[in-house]
mmCIF file with all atom_site columns, C-alpha atoms in Angstrom:
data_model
loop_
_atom_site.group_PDB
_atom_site.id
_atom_site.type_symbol
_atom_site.label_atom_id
_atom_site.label_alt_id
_atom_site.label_comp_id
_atom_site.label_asym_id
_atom_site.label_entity_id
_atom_site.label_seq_id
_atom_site.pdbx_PDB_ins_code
_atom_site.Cartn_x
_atom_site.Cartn_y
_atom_site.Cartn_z
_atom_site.occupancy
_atom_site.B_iso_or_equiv
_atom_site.pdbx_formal_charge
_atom_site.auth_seq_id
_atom_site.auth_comp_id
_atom_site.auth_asym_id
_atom_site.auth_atom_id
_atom_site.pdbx_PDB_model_num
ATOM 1  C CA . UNK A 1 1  ? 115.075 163.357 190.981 1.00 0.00 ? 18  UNK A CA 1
ATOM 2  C CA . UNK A 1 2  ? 115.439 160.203 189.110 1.00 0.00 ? 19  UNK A CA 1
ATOM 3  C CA . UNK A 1 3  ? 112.183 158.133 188.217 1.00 0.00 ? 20  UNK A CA 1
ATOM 4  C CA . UNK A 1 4  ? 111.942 155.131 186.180 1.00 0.00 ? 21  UNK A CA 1
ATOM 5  C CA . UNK A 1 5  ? 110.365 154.742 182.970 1.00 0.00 ? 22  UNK A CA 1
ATOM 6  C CA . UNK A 1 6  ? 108.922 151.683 181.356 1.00 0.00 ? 23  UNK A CA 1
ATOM 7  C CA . UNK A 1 7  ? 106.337 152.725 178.842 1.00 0.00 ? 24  UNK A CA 1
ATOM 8  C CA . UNK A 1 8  ? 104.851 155.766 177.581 1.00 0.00 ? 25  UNK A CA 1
ATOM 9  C CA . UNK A 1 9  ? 102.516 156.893 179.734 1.00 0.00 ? 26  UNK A CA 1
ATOM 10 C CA . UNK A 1 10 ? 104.936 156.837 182.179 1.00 0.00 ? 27  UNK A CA 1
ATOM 11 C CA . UNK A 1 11 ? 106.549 159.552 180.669 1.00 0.00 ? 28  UNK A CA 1
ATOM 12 C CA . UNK A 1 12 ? 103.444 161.735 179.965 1.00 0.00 ? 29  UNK A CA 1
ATOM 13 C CA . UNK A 1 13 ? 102.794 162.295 183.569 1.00 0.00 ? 30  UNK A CA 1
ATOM 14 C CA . UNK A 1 14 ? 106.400 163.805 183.855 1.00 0.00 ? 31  UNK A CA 1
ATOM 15 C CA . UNK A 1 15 ? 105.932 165.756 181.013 1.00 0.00 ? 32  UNK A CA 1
ATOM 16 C CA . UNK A 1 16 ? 102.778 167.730 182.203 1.00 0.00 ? 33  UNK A CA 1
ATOM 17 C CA . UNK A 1 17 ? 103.938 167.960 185.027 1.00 0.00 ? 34  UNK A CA 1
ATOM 18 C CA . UNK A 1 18 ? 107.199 169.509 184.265 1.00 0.00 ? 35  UNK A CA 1
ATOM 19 C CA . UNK A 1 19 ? 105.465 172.202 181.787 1.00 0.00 ? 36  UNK A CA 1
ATOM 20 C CA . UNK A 1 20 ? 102.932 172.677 184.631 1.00 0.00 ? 37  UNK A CA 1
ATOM 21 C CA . UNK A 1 21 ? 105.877 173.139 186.988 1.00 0.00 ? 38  UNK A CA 1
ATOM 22 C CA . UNK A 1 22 ? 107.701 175.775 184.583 1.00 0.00 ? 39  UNK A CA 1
ATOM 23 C CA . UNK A 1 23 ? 104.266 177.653 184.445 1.00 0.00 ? 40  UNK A CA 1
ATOM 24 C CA . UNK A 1 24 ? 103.841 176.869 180.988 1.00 0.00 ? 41  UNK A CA 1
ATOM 25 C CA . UNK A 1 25 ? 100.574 176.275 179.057 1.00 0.00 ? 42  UNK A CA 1
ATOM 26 C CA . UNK A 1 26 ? 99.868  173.384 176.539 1.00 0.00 ? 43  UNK A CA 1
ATOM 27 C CA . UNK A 1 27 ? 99.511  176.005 173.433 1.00 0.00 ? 44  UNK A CA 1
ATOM 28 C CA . UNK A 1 28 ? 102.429 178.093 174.448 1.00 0.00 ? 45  UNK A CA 1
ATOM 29 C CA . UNK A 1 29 ? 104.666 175.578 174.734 1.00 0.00 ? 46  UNK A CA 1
ATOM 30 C CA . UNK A 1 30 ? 103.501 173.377 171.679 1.00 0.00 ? 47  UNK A CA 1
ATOM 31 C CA . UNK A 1 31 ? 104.046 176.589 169.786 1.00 0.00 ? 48  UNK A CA 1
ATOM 32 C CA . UNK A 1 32 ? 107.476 177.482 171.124 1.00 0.00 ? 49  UNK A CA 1
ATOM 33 C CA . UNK A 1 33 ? 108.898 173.870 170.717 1.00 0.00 ? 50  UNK A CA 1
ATOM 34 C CA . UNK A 1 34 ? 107.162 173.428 167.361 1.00 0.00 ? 51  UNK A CA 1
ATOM 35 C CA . UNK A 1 35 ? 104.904 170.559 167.759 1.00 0.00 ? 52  UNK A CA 1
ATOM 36 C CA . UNK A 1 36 ? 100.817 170.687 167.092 1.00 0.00 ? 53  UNK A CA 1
ATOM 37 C CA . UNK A 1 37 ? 98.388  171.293 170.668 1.00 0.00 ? 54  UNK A CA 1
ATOM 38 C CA . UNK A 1 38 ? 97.534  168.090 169.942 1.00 0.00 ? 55  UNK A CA 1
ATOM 39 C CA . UNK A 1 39 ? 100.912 166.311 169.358 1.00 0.00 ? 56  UNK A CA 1
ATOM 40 C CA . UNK A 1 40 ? 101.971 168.068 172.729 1.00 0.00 ? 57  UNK A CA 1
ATOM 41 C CA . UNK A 1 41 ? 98.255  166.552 174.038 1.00 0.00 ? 58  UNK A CA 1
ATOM 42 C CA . UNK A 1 42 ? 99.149  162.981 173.462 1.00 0.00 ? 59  UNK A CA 1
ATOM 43 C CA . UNK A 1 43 ? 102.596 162.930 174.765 1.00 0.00 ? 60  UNK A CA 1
ATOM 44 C CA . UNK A 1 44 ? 101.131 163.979 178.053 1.00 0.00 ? 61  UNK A CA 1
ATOM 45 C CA . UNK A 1 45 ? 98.287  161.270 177.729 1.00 0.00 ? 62  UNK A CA 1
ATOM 46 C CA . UNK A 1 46 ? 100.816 158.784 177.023 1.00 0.00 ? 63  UNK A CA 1
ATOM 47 C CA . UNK A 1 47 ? 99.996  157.435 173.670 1.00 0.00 ? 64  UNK A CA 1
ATOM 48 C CA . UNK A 1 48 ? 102.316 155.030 172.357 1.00 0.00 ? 65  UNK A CA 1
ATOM 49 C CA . UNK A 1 49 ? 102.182 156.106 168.574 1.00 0.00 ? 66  UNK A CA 1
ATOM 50 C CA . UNK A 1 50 ? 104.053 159.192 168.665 1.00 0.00 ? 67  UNK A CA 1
ATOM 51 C CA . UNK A 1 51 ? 106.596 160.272 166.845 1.00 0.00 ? 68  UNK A CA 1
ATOM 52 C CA . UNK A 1 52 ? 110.476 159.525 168.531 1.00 0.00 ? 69  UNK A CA 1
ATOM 53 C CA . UNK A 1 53 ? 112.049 162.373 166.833 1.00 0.00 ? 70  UNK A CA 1
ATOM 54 C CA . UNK A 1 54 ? 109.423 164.829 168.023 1.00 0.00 ? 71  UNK A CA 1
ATOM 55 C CA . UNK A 1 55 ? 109.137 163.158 171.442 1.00 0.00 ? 72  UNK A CA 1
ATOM 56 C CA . UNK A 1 56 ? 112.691 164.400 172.198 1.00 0.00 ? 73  UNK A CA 1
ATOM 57 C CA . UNK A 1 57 ? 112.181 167.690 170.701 1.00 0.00 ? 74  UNK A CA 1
ATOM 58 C CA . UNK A 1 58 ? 109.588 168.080 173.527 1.00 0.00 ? 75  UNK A CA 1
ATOM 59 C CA . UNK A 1 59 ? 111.830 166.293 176.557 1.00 0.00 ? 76  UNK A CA 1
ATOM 60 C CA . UNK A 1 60 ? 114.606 168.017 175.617 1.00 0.00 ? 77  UNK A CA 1
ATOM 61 C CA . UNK A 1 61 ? 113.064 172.043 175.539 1.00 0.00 ? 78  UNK A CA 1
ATOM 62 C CA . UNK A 1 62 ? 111.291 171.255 178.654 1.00 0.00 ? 79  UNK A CA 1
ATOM 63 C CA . UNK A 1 63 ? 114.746 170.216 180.402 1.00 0.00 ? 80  UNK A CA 1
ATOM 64 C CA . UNK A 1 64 ? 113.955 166.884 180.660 1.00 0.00 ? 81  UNK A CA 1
ATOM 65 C CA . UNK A 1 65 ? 117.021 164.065 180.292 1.00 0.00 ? 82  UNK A CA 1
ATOM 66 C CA . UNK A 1 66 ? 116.653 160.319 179.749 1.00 0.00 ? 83  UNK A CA 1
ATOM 67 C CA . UNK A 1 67 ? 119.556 158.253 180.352 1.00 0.00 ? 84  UNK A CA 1
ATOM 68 C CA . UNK A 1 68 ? 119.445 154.487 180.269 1.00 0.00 ? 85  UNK A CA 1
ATOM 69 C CA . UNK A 1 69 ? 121.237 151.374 182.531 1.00 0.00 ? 86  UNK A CA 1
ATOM 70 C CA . UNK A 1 70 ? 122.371 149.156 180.287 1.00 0.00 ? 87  UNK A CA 1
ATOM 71 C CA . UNK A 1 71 ? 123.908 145.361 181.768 1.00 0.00 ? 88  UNK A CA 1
ATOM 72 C CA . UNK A 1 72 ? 127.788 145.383 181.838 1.00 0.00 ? 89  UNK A CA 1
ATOM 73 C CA . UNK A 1 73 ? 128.141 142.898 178.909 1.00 0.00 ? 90  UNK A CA 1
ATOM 74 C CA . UNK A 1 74 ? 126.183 145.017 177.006 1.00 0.00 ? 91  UNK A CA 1
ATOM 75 C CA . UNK A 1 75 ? 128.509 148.281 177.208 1.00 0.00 ? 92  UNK A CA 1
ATOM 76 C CA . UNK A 1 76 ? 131.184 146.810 174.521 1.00 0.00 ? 93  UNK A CA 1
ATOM 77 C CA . UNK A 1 77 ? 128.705 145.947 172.047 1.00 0.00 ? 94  UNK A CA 1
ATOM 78 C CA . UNK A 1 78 ? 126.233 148.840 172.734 1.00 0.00 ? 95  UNK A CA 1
ATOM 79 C CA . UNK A 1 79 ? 129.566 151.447 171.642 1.00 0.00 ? 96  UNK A CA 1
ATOM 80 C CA . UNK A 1 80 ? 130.049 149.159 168.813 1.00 0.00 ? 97  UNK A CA 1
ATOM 81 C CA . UNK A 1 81 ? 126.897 149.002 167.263 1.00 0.00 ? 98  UNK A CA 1
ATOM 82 C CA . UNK A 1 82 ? 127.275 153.316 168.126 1.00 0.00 ? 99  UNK A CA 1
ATOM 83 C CA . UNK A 1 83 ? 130.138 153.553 165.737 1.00 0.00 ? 100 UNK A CA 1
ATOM 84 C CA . UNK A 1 84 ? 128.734 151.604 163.105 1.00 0.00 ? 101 UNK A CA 1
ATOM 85 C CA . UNK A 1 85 ? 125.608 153.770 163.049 1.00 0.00 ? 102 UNK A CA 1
ATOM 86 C CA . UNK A 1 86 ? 127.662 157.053 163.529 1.00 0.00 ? 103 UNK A CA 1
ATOM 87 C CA . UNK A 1 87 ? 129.433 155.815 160.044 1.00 0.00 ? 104 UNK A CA 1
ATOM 88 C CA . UNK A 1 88 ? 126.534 154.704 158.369 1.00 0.00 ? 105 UNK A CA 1
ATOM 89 C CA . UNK A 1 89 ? 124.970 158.322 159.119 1.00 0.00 ? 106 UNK A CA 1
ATOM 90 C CA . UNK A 1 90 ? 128.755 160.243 157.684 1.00 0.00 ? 107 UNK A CA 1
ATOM 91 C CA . UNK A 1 91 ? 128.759 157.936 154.551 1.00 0.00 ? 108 UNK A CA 1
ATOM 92 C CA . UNK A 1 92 ? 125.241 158.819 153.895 1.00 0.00 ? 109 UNK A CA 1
ATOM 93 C CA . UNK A 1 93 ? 126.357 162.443 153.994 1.00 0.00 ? 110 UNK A CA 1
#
């Protein structure tokens, strides 16, 4: 099922509803993916000041996948702008 997300309390519906789905309770699953009740509590109100990194900790343990449309004239420069950030991150390293 593919729905369309513009902000972020569109995704916080999906994500309680997906842990609700999988039978899964707020603490549980806050403690299993590693994120604070409450962290867990405002993805799945939909505030807009959490934390990217942790965000997709949470998608991706509950099985959920993002994937963006990008415009056609954007593909060239989007992979470009991927290399130069993929380099960045090995020189750093």
């Amino acid at each position: 099922m593919k729905i369309t997300l513009g902000s972020a309390s569109d995704i916080g519906p999906l994500v309680r509803a997906t842990r609700k789905a999988l039978g899964l309770r707020q603490d549980d699953t806050a403690g299993t993916i590693g994120v604070s009740e409450n962290f867990l509590g405002k993805v799945e109100r939909g505030d807009d000041s959490v934390q990217w990194s942790k965000l997709f900790q949470v998608l991706d343990q509950l099985g959920i996948r993002l994937t963006a449309e990008i415009p056609e004239q954007a593909r060239a420069l989007h992979e470009a702008e991927t290399k130069k950030l993929e380099t960045r991150r090995s020189d750093a390293n």
